């Protein structure tokens, strides 16, 4: 017994109400299901052996044996949990095939019961209009009738069950093949019901197999459709091959990383509180990897997380071009980027580095600054970006944290400031007096040798 939901959506935890709800719903079924039917059957069977005239005990024994079927009604509880597996197409397919086999087993047992209960006619002789009798003749395992319609020899129960299952399955999936056919009115009536039920069951289960299989490959089909769209777009607009190759590379790499899931679409489905929790988790690398976020409160981090955006960049793509305006701060979460100025690499950015401009210090009335360098990705890179307006809005609300943010955030590269190189002149080392004398003598000797050789 667990808590339950009222019609108004309120959770009920009152023990008495829960008990009354259980007693009025599942208590009777659970009680009948847990009774020791085997022990009761054993006791009543021994009583029948002691008293041969106890017809009532025999009926009670049959009744208790039939009550075992009530346990199957507990399977209805599983139907309430089927919605949890509805999104898994493979599981649904297995469940439907298993349900088809289960129905076939039950119908085969009914078909066998009809055959064994109508095998004798009113005179106590074997009837020729019976599928079991015909099956025994076809398999050369004919029944031998004893007194009181007691049978001996004949096909085994396993052979008879397999034949019944074969007949039922062939009737459910088609119209049968005629080698096992109904003869008596009971058998013909049952066959009509099986054919009608089989048509409905076949349409319900196997009619959905195509849909289920298409759902299994839905993501892969969507992936190929996106690639085909890129190819058609490039062909229609005469896109150069190098740009088309970059687009294809970006699509393939992004799909491998995200599996085609639109993160923003998923986040927008959630309420504000849950959306903030998700964003804090998605940007945890930035918050945990920079000292400027250590003193931020939980509410401040949630506000910042809602303003961050994540962009994915493929290898070789330019993040910033020289001359573009810069109005954000970027944090590298994964990947490697290089900073180029005048064709030379002046810096390499990796995980945990921040770059951009000191936009939090510039008033909104001032326009964005221009980028003076190129920033190019050397590998597939994830960059977390926050715009100036969003950052100043959060820092303006949390004034105490704004001072800590301004003090602790150190940009690895300010893309709006040029790096000036200065040529370093090599200075001659100073010589002491002894070294000077030796140097002078060496120079004199050198000149003398040159003069001598010249003479």
CSV table of C-alpha atoms in Angstrom, one decimal:
chain,number,residue,atom,x,y,z
A,1,UNK,CA,0.0,0.0,0.0
A,2,UNK,CA,1.5,3.3,-1.1
A,3,UNK,CA,0.4,6.9,-1.3
A,4,UNK,CA,-2.2,7.8,-4.0
A,5,UNK,CA,-3.3,10.8,-5.9
A,6,UNK,CA,-6.7,12.3,-5.6
A,7,UNK,CA,-8.9,13.4,-8.5
A,8,UNK,CA,-7.7,17.0,-7.8
A,9,UNK,CA,-4.0,16.0,-8.1
A,10,UNK,CA,-3.3,16.1,-4.4
A,11,UNK,CA,-1.1,13.4,-2.9
A,12,UNK,CA,-2.9,11.5,-0.1
A,13,UNK,CA,-0.8,10.1,2.7
A,14,UNK,CA,-3.5,9.3,5.3
A,15,UNK,CA,-3.1,5.6,6.2
A,16,UNK,CA,-6.9,5.0,6.7
A,17,UNK,CA,-7.8,6.4,3.3
A,18,UNK,CA,-5.1,4.4,1.6
A,19,UNK,CA,-6.2,1.2,3.4
A,20,UNK,CA,-9.8,1.8,2.3
A,21,UNK,CA,-8.8,2.4,-1.2
A,22,UNK,CA,-6.7,-0.8,-1.3
A,23,UNK,CA,-9.5,-2.9,0.3
A,24,UNK,CA,-12.0,-1.6,-2.3
A,25,UNK,CA,-9.7,-2.3,-5.3
A,26,UNK,CA,-6.9,-4.9,-5.1
A,27,UNK,CA,-7.4,-6.5,-1.8
A,28,UNK,CA,-9.9,-9.2,-2.9
A,29,UNK,CA,-7.8,-10.1,-6.0
A,30,UNK,CA,-4.6,-10.3,-4.0
A,31,UNK,CA,-6.2,-12.4,-1.3
A,32,UNK,CA,-7.5,-14.9,-3.9
A,33,UNK,CA,-4.2,-14.9,-5.6
A,34,UNK,CA,-2.1,-15.7,-2.6
A,35,UNK,CA,-4.2,-18.7,-1.3
A,36,UNK,CA,-2.3,-22.0,-1.2
A,37,UNK,CA,-4.3,-23.7,-3.9
A,38,UNK,CA,-1.9,-26.6,-4.2
A,39,UNK,CA,-2.3,-27.5,-0.5
A,40,UNK,CA,-6.1,-27.2,-0.7
A,41,UNK,CA,-6.2,-29.3,-3.8
A,42,UNK,CA,-4.0,-32.0,-2.1
A,43,UNK,CA,-6.2,-32.1,1.0
A,44,UNK,CA,-9.5,-32.3,-1.0
A,45,UNK,CA,-8.1,-34.9,-3.3
A,46,UNK,CA,-7.2,-37.1,-0.3
A,47,UNK,CA,-10.7,-36.6,1.1
A,48,UNK,CA,-12.1,-37.8,-2.3
A,49,UNK,CA,-10.0,-40.9,-2.1
A,50,UNK,CA,-11.3,-41.8,1.3
A,51,UNK,CA,-14.9,-41.1,0.4
A,52,UNK,CA,-15.8,-42.0,-3.2
A,53,UNK,CA,-19.3,-40.6,-2.9
A,54,UNK,CA,-18.3,-37.1,-2.0
A,55,UNK,CA,-19.3,-35.4,-5.3
A,56,UNK,CA,-19.4,-32.0,-3.5
A,57,UNK,CA,-15.7,-32.3,-2.6
A,58,UNK,CA,-14.9,-33.2,-6.1
A,59,UNK,CA,-16.7,-30.1,-7.3
A,60,UNK,CA,-14.9,-28.0,-4.7
A,61,UNK,CA,-11.6,-29.4,-5.9
A,62,UNK,CA,-12.4,-28.4,-9.5
A,63,UNK,CA,-13.5,-24.9,-8.2
A,64,UNK,CA,-10.3,-24.3,-6.3
A,65,UNK,CA,-8.3,-25.4,-9.4
A,66,UNK,CA,-10.2,-23.0,-11.5
A,67,UNK,CA,-9.5,-20.1,-9.1
A,68,UNK,CA,-5.8,-20.3,-10.0
A,69,UNK,CA,-6.8,-18.4,-13.2
A,70,UNK,CA,-7.6,-15.4,-11.0
A,71,UNK,CA,-3.9,-14.8,-10.6
A,72,UNK,CA,-3.7,-13.9,-14.2
A,73,UNK,CA,-5.8,-10.8,-13.5
A,74,UNK,CA,-2.8,-9.3,-11.6
A,75,UNK,CA,-1.2,-8.8,-15.0
A,76,UNK,CA,-3.5,-5.8,-15.4
A,77,UNK,CA,-1.1,-4.0,-13.0
A,78,UNK,CA,1.6,-4.2,-15.7
A,79,UNK,CA,-0.6,-2.2,-18.1
A,80,UNK,CA,-0.4,0.8,-15.8
A,81,UNK,CA,3.4,0.9,-16.3
A,82,UNK,CA,3.4,0.4,-20.0
A,83,UNK,CA,3.6,4.1,-20.6
A,84,UNK,CA,7.1,4.1,-19.1
A,85,UNK,CA,8.3,1.8,-22.0
A,86,UNK,CA,6.3,3.5,-24.8
A,87,UNK,CA,9.2,5.6,-25.9
A,88,UNK,CA,11.5,2.5,-26.3
A,89,UNK,CA,10.5,1.1,-29.6
A,90,UNK,CA,12.5,-2.1,-29.2
A,91,UNK,CA,10.9,-2.9,-25.9
A,92,UNK,CA,7.4,-2.2,-27.3
A,93,UNK,CA,8.1,-4.5,-30.2
A,94,UNK,CA,9.2,-7.3,-27.9
A,95,UNK,CA,6.2,-6.8,-25.7
A,96,UNK,CA,3.8,-7.0,-28.6
A,97,UNK,CA,5.4,-10.2,-30.0
A,98,UNK,CA,5.3,-11.7,-26.5
A,99,UNK,CA,1.6,-10.8,-26.2
A,100,UNK,CA,0.9,-12.4,-29.5
A,101,UNK,CA,2.6,-15.6,-28.4
A,102,UNK,CA,0.7,-15.5,-25.0
A,103,UNK,CA,-2.6,-15.2,-26.7
A,104,UNK,CA,-1.7,-18.0,-29.0
A,105,UNK,CA,-0.8,-20.2,-26.1
A,106,UNK,CA,-4.1,-19.5,-24.3
A,107,UNK,CA,-6.1,-20.2,-27.5
A,108,UNK,CA,-4.1,-23.4,-28.1
A,109,UNK,CA,-5.0,-24.6,-24.6
A,110,UNK,CA,-8.7,-23.9,-25.3
A,111,UNK,CA,-8.5,-25.8,-28.6
A,112,UNK,CA,-6.9,-28.8,-26.9
A,113,UNK,CA,-9.6,-28.7,-24.2
A,114,UNK,CA,-12.4,-28.7,-26.8
A,115,UNK,CA,-10.8,-31.7,-28.5
A,116,UNK,CA,-10.3,-33.7,-25.4
A,117,UNK,CA,-13.7,-33.0,-23.9
A,118,UNK,CA,-15.6,-33.8,-27.1
A,119,UNK,CA,-13.6,-36.9,-28.1
A,120,UNK,CA,-16.5,-39.2,-27.0
A,121,UNK,CA,-20.0,-39.2,-28.3
A,122,UNK,CA,-23.2,-39.7,-26.3
A,123,UNK,CA,-22.8,-43.5,-26.7
A,124,UNK,CA,-19.4,-43.4,-25.1
A,125,UNK,CA,-17.5,-44.2,-28.3
A,126,UNK,CA,-14.8,-42.3,-30.1
A,127,UNK,CA,-16.3,-39.7,-32.5
A,128,UNK,CA,-14.9,-39.3,-35.9
A,129,UNK,CA,-15.8,-35.6,-36.0
A,130,UNK,CA,-12.9,-34.6,-33.7
A,131,UNK,CA,-9.6,-33.0,-34.5
A,132,UNK,CA,-7.7,-35.0,-31.9
A,133,UNK,CA,-9.1,-38.3,-33.4
A,134,UNK,CA,-8.2,-37.2,-36.9
A,135,UNK,CA,-4.7,-36.1,-35.7
A,136,UNK,CA,-4.1,-39.5,-34.0
A,137,UNK,CA,-5.1,-41.3,-37.2
A,138,UNK,CA,-2.8,-39.1,-39.4
A,139,UNK,CA,0.1,-39.7,-37.1
A,140,UNK,CA,-0.6,-43.4,-36.7
A,141,UNK,CA,-1.0,-43.0,-32.9
A,142,UNK,CA,-4.7,-43.9,-32.7
A,143,UNK,CA,-6.5,-43.7,-29.3
A,144,UNK,CA,-7.7,-46.9,-27.6
A,145,UNK,CA,-11.0,-46.4,-25.7
A,146,UNK,CA,-11.5,-48.1,-22.4
A,147,UNK,CA,-14.5,-48.0,-20.2
A,148,UNK,CA,-16.2,-44.7,-19.2
A,149,UNK,CA,-14.4,-42.9,-22.1
A,150,UNK,CA,-11.0,-43.5,-20.6
A,151,UNK,CA,-8.3,-43.1,-23.3
A,152,UNK,CA,-5.0,-44.8,-23.7
A,153,UNK,CA,-2.2,-44.7,-26.2
A,154,UNK,CA,-2.7,-41.9,-28.8
A,155,UNK,CA,-0.5,-38.8,-29.2
A,156,UNK,CA,1.4,-37.5,-26.2
A,157,UNK,CA,0.2,-34.3,-24.6
A,158,UNK,CA,3.3,-32.5,-26.0
A,159,UNK,CA,2.4,-33.6,-29.6
A,160,UNK,CA,-1.2,-32.6,-29.1
A,161,UNK,CA,-0.3,-29.2,-27.7
A,162,UNK,CA,2.2,-28.5,-30.5
A,163,UNK,CA,-0.5,-29.4,-33.0
A,164,UNK,CA,-3.0,-27.2,-31.3
A,165,UNK,CA,-0.5,-24.3,-31.2
A,166,UNK,CA,0.3,-24.8,-34.9
A,167,UNK,CA,-3.5,-24.7,-35.7
A,168,UNK,CA,-4.0,-21.5,-33.7
A,169,UNK,CA,-1.0,-19.7,-35.0
A,170,UNK,CA,-1.9,-20.5,-38.6
A,171,UNK,CA,-5.4,-19.3,-37.9
A,172,UNK,CA,-4.3,-16.1,-36.3
A,173,UNK,CA,-1.8,-15.1,-39.0
A,174,UNK,CA,-3.7,-16.6,-42.0
A,175,UNK,CA,-6.7,-18.8,-42.7
A,176,UNK,CA,-4.9,-22.1,-41.9
A,177,UNK,CA,-3.7,-24.9,-44.1
A,178,UNK,CA,-6.3,-27.5,-43.6
A,179,UNK,CA,-4.1,-30.3,-42.3
A,180,UNK,CA,-5.6,-29.7,-38.9
A,181,UNK,CA,-9.2,-28.6,-39.4
A,182,UNK,CA,-12.4,-28.2,-37.2
A,183,UNK,CA,-15.1,-30.9,-37.6
A,184,UNK,CA,-17.6,-30.6,-34.8
A,185,UNK,CA,-19.9,-27.6,-34.3
A,186,UNK,CA,-17.9,-26.6,-31.2
A,187,UNK,CA,-14.7,-26.7,-33.1
A,188,UNK,CA,-16.1,-24.7,-36.0
A,189,UNK,CA,-17.5,-22.1,-33.7
A,190,UNK,CA,-14.2,-21.7,-31.9
A,191,UNK,CA,-12.4,-21.5,-35.2
A,192,UNK,CA,-14.7,-18.6,-36.3
A,193,UNK,CA,-13.9,-16.7,-33.1
A,194,UNK,CA,-10.2,-17.4,-33.6
A,195,UNK,CA,-10.2,-16.1,-37.1
A,196,UNK,CA,-12.0,-12.9,-36.1
A,197,UNK,CA,-9.8,-12.4,-33.1
A,198,UNK,CA,-6.7,-13.1,-35.2
A,199,UNK,CA,-7.6,-10.5,-37.8
A,200,UNK,CA,-7.9,-7.9,-35.1
A,201,UNK,CA,-4.8,-9.0,-33.2
A,202,UNK,CA,-2.8,-9.3,-36.4
A,203,UNK,CA,-3.8,-5.7,-37.4
A,204,UNK,CA,-3.0,-4.3,-34.0
A,205,UNK,CA,0.4,-5.9,-33.5
A,206,UNK,CA,2.0,-6.6,-36.8
A,207,UNK,CA,0.4,-3.5,-38.4
A,208,UNK,CA,2.5,-1.4,-36.0
A,209,UNK,CA,5.7,-3.3,-36.6
A,210,UNK,CA,6.6,-1.0,-39.5
A,211,UNK,CA,6.0,2.1,-37.4
A,212,UNK,CA,8.0,0.7,-34.5
A,213,UNK,CA,11.0,-0.2,-36.8
A,214,UNK,CA,10.9,3.2,-38.4
A,215,UNK,CA,11.0,4.7,-34.9
A,216,UNK,CA,14.1,2.7,-34.1
A,217,UNK,CA,15.8,4.2,-37.1
A,218,UNK,CA,14.2,7.6,-36.8
A,219,UNK,CA,17.3,9.4,-35.5
A,220,UNK,CA,19.5,7.8,-38.2
A,221,UNK,CA,16.9,8.8,-40.9
A,222,UNK,CA,16.8,12.4,-39.5
A,223,UNK,CA,20.6,12.5,-39.7
A,224,UNK,CA,20.7,11.4,-43.3
A,225,UNK,CA,17.9,13.8,-44.1
A,226,UNK,CA,19.9,16.7,-42.7
A,227,UNK,CA,23.0,15.7,-44.7
A,228,UNK,CA,20.9,15.4,-47.9
A,229,UNK,CA,19.4,18.9,-47.2
A,230,UNK,CA,22.9,20.3,-47.0
A,231,UNK,CA,23.9,18.7,-50.3
A,232,UNK,CA,20.8,20.0,-52.0
A,233,UNK,CA,21.4,23.4,-50.5
A,234,UNK,CA,25.0,23.5,-51.7
A,235,UNK,CA,24.0,22.3,-55.2
A,236,UNK,CA,21.1,24.8,-55.5
A,237,UNK,CA,23.1,27.8,-54.4
A,238,UNK,CA,26.4,26.7,-56.0
A,239,UNK,CA,28.3,26.7,-52.8
A,240,UNK,CA,32.0,26.2,-53.2
A,241,UNK,CA,33.3,22.8,-52.4
A,242,UNK,CA,35.5,23.9,-49.5
A,243,UNK,CA,32.6,25.6,-47.8
A,244,UNK,CA,30.3,22.6,-48.4
A,245,UNK,CA,33.0,20.3,-46.9
A,246,UNK,CA,33.1,22.5,-43.8
A,247,UNK,CA,29.4,22.4,-43.5
A,248,UNK,CA,29.3,18.7,-43.8
A,249,UNK,CA,32.2,18.4,-41.3
A,250,UNK,CA,30.3,20.6,-38.8
A,251,UNK,CA,27.1,18.6,-39.2
A,252,UNK,CA,28.8,15.3,-38.7
A,253,UNK,CA,30.8,16.4,-35.7
A,254,UNK,CA,27.8,18.1,-34.1
A,255,UNK,CA,25.7,15.1,-34.6
A,256,UNK,CA,28.3,12.8,-33.0
A,257,UNK,CA,28.4,15.1,-30.0
A,258,UNK,CA,24.7,15.9,-29.5
A,259,UNK,CA,23.0,13.0,-31.3
A,260,UNK,CA,20.7,15.5,-33.0
A,261,UNK,CA,19.1,16.7,-29.7
A,262,UNK,CA,18.2,20.4,-29.7
A,263,UNK,CA,19.2,21.5,-26.2
A,264,UNK,CA,17.4,24.8,-26.3
A,265,UNK,CA,14.1,23.1,-27.3
A,266,UNK,CA,14.4,20.7,-24.4
A,267,UNK,CA,15.2,23.4,-21.9
A,268,UNK,CA,12.3,25.6,-23.1
A,269,UNK,CA,9.9,22.9,-22.2
A,270,UNK,CA,10.7,23.1,-18.5
A,271,UNK,CA,9.5,25.7,-16.0
A,272,UNK,CA,11.9,28.5,-14.9
A,273,UNK,CA,13.1,26.8,-11.7
A,274,UNK,CA,13.9,23.6,-13.5
A,275,UNK,CA,15.4,25.4,-16.4
A,276,UNK,CA,17.8,27.2,-14.1
A,277,UNK,CA,18.9,23.9,-12.6
A,278,UNK,CA,19.6,22.5,-16.0
A,279,UNK,CA,21.6,25.5,-17.1
A,280,UNK,CA,23.7,25.5,-14.0
A,281,UNK,CA,24.5,21.8,-14.7
A,282,UNK,CA,25.3,22.5,-18.4
A,283,UNK,CA,27.7,25.3,-17.5
A,284,UNK,CA,29.2,23.7,-14.5
A,285,UNK,CA,32.7,23.5,-16.2
A,286,UNK,CA,32.8,27.3,-16.4
A,287,UNK,CA,31.5,27.9,-12.9
A,288,UNK,CA,33.9,25.4,-11.4
A,289,UNK,CA,36.9,26.3,-13.5
A,290,UNK,CA,37.1,30.1,-12.9
A,291,UNK,CA,37.9,31.9,-9.6
A,292,UNK,CA,35.6,34.7,-10.6
A,293,UNK,CA,32.5,32.5,-9.9
A,294,UNK,CA,33.6,31.1,-6.5
A,295,UNK,CA,32.1,33.9,-4.5
A,296,UNK,CA,28.8,34.0,-6.4
A,297,UNK,CA,25.7,32.9,-4.5
A,298,UNK,CA,23.5,30.1,-5.7
A,299,UNK,CA,20.9,32.6,-6.9
A,300,UNK,CA,23.5,34.6,-8.8
A,301,UNK,CA,24.9,31.5,-10.5
A,302,UNK,CA,21.3,30.5,-11.5
A,303,UNK,CA,20.8,34.0,-13.0
A,304,UNK,CA,24.1,33.8,-14.8
A,305,UNK,CA,23.4,30.3,-16.1
A,306,UNK,CA,20.2,31.4,-17.7
A,307,UNK,CA,22.1,34.1,-19.7
A,308,UNK,CA,24.9,31.8,-20.9
A,309,UNK,CA,24.9,30.4,-24.4
A,310,UNK,CA,26.9,27.4,-25.7
A,311,UNK,CA,28.3,27.3,-29.2
A,312,UNK,CA,30.1,24.5,-31.0
A,313,UNK,CA,32.9,25.2,-33.3
A,314,UNK,CA,34.6,22.7,-35.7
A,315,UNK,CA,38.3,22.5,-36.4
A,316,UNK,CA,39.4,25.2,-38.7
A,317,UNK,CA,36.5,27.6,-38.1
A,318,UNK,CA,37.1,31.2,-37.3
A,319,UNK,CA,35.5,32.3,-34.0
A,320,UNK,CA,36.5,36.0,-34.4
A,321,UNK,CA,37.6,37.8,-37.6
A,322,UNK,CA,39.7,40.9,-37.5
A,323,UNK,CA,37.4,44.0,-37.6
A,324,UNK,CA,34.4,42.3,-36.1
A,325,UNK,CA,32.7,43.9,-33.1
A,326,UNK,CA,33.0,42.1,-29.8
A,327,UNK,CA,30.2,42.4,-27.2
A,328,UNK,CA,30.6,39.3,-25.1
A,329,UNK,CA,32.9,37.3,-22.8
A,330,UNK,CA,33.7,33.7,-23.9
A,331,UNK,CA,35.0,30.8,-21.9
A,332,UNK,CA,36.6,27.7,-23.4
A,333,UNK,CA,35.0,24.5,-21.9
A,334,UNK,CA,36.6,22.1,-24.3
A,335,UNK,CA,39.0,22.3,-27.2
A,336,UNK,CA,42.0,24.3,-28.4
A,337,UNK,CA,42.0,27.7,-30.2
A,338,UNK,CA,44.9,29.8,-31.6
A,339,UNK,CA,45.1,33.6,-31.6
A,340,UNK,CA,46.6,35.1,-34.8
A,341,UNK,CA,47.9,38.6,-35.2
A,342,UNK,CA,49.5,39.7,-38.4
A,343,UNK,CA,49.7,36.1,-39.5
A,344,UNK,CA,51.6,34.9,-36.4
A,345,UNK,CA,50.3,32.9,-33.5
A,346,UNK,CA,50.5,35.0,-30.4
A,347,UNK,CA,48.6,32.7,-28.0
A,348,UNK,CA,46.9,29.3,-27.7
A,349,UNK,CA,43.7,29.0,-25.7
A,350,UNK,CA,42.6,25.7,-24.1
A,351,UNK,CA,40.2,24.5,-21.4
A,352,UNK,CA,39.5,27.0,-18.7
A,353,UNK,CA,40.7,30.1,-20.6
A,354,UNK,CA,38.6,33.2,-21.0
A,355,UNK,CA,38.8,35.6,-23.9
A,356,UNK,CA,36.9,38.5,-25.4
A,357,UNK,CA,36.7,42.1,-24.0
A,358,UNK,CA,36.2,43.7,-20.7
A,359,UNK,CA,32.6,44.4,-21.6
A,360,UNK,CA,31.4,44.5,-18.0
A,361,UNK,CA,33.4,47.7,-17.5
A,362,UNK,CA,32.0,49.4,-20.6
A,363,UNK,CA,28.7,51.3,-20.3
A,364,UNK,CA,25.9,50.1,-22.5
A,365,UNK,CA,25.7,53.6,-24.0
A,366,UNK,CA,29.1,52.9,-25.6
A,367,UNK,CA,29.2,50.7,-28.7
A,368,UNK,CA,31.1,47.4,-28.9
A,369,UNK,CA,34.9,47.4,-29.5
A,370,UNK,CA,36.5,46.0,-32.7
A,371,UNK,CA,38.4,42.8,-32.7
A,372,UNK,CA,42.1,43.2,-33.8
A,373,UNK,CA,43.0,39.5,-34.0
A,374,UNK,CA,41.8,36.2,-35.5
A,375,UNK,CA,40.8,33.3,-33.3
A,376,UNK,CA,40.7,30.0,-35.0
A,377,UNK,CA,39.7,26.6,-33.6
A,378,UNK,CA,42.2,23.8,-33.8
A,379,UNK,CA,39.8,21.1,-32.7
A,380,UNK,CA,36.1,20.7,-32.0
A,381,UNK,CA,35.5,23.3,-29.4
A,382,UNK,CA,32.7,24.1,-26.9
A,383,UNK,CA,32.6,27.8,-26.0
A,384,UNK,CA,30.3,29.3,-23.3
A,385,UNK,CA,29.4,32.9,-24.2
A,386,UNK,CA,27.6,35.6,-22.2
A,387,UNK,CA,26.6,39.0,-23.8
A,388,UNK,CA,27.4,42.3,-22.3
A,389,UNK,CA,23.8,43.3,-21.7
A,390,UNK,CA,23.0,40.1,-19.9
A,391,UNK,CA,26.2,40.2,-17.9
A,392,UNK,CA,25.7,43.8,-16.8
A,393,UNK,CA,22.1,43.1,-15.9
A,394,UNK,CA,23.1,40.3,-13.5
A,395,UNK,CA,26.1,42.2,-12.1
A,396,UNK,CA,23.9,45.3,-11.6
A,397,UNK,CA,21.5,43.3,-9.5
A,398,UNK,CA,24.2,41.6,-7.4
A,399,UNK,CA,26.4,44.6,-6.6
A,400,UNK,CA,28.5,42.8,-4.0
A,401,UNK,CA,29.4,40.1,-6.3
A,402,UNK,CA,30.2,42.5,-9.2
A,403,UNK,CA,33.3,43.7,-7.4
A,404,UNK,CA,34.6,40.2,-6.9
A,405,UNK,CA,33.9,39.4,-10.5
A,406,UNK,CA,35.8,42.4,-11.8
A,407,UNK,CA,38.7,41.6,-9.5
A,408,UNK,CA,39.0,37.9,-10.2
A,409,UNK,CA,38.3,37.6,-13.9
A,410,UNK,CA,41.5,37.7,-15.9
A,411,UNK,CA,41.1,37.4,-19.6
A,412,UNK,CA,43.8,35.2,-21.2
A,413,UNK,CA,43.5,37.2,-24.4
A,414,UNK,CA,41.8,40.6,-24.9
A,415,UNK,CA,40.8,40.4,-28.6
A,416,UNK,CA,40.3,44.2,-28.8
A,417,UNK,CA,43.8,45.1,-27.7
A,418,UNK,CA,46.8,44.6,-30.0
A,419,UNK,CA,50.0,42.9,-28.7
A,420,UNK,CA,53.1,45.0,-29.5
A,421,UNK,CA,56.4,43.2,-29.9
A,422,UNK,CA,59.7,45.0,-29.1
A,423,UNK,CA,63.0,44.0,-30.5
A,424,UNK,CA,65.5,43.2,-27.8
A,425,UNK,CA,69.1,44.4,-28.4
A,426,UNK,CA,71.9,42.2,-27.3
A,427,UNK,CA,74.3,44.0,-25.0
A,428,UNK,CA,78.0,43.2,-25.1
A,429,UNK,CA,79.3,41.8,-21.8
A,430,UNK,CA,81.5,44.1,-19.8
A,431,UNK,CA,85.2,43.0,-19.6
A,432,UNK,CA,87.4,43.4,-16.6
A,433,UNK,CA,91.0,44.8,-16.8
A,434,UNK,CA,92.7,41.4,-17.3
A,435,UNK,CA,90.3,40.4,-20.1
A,436,UNK,CA,90.9,43.8,-21.7
A,437,UNK,CA,94.7,43.4,-21.7
A,438,UNK,CA,94.4,39.9,-23.2
A,439,UNK,CA,92.0,41.2,-25.8
A,440,UNK,CA,94.3,44.0,-26.7
A,441,UNK,CA,97.4,41.7,-27.1
A,442,UNK,CA,95.4,39.3,-29.2
A,443,UNK,CA,94.2,42.1,-31.5
A,444,UNK,CA,97.8,43.4,-31.9
A,445,UNK,CA,99.2,39.9,-32.6
A,446,UNK,CA,96.4,39.4,-35.0
A,447,UNK,CA,97.1,42.6,-36.9
A,448,UNK,CA,100.8,41.7,-36.9
A,449,UNK,CA,100.2,38.4,-38.4
A,450,UNK,CA,98.0,39.9,-41.0
A,451,UNK,CA,100.6,42.5,-41.9
A,452,UNK,CA,103.3,39.8,-42.0
A,453,UNK,CA,101.3,37.6,-44.2
A,454,UNK,CA,100.5,40.6,-46.4
A,455,UNK,CA,104.2,41.4,-46.8
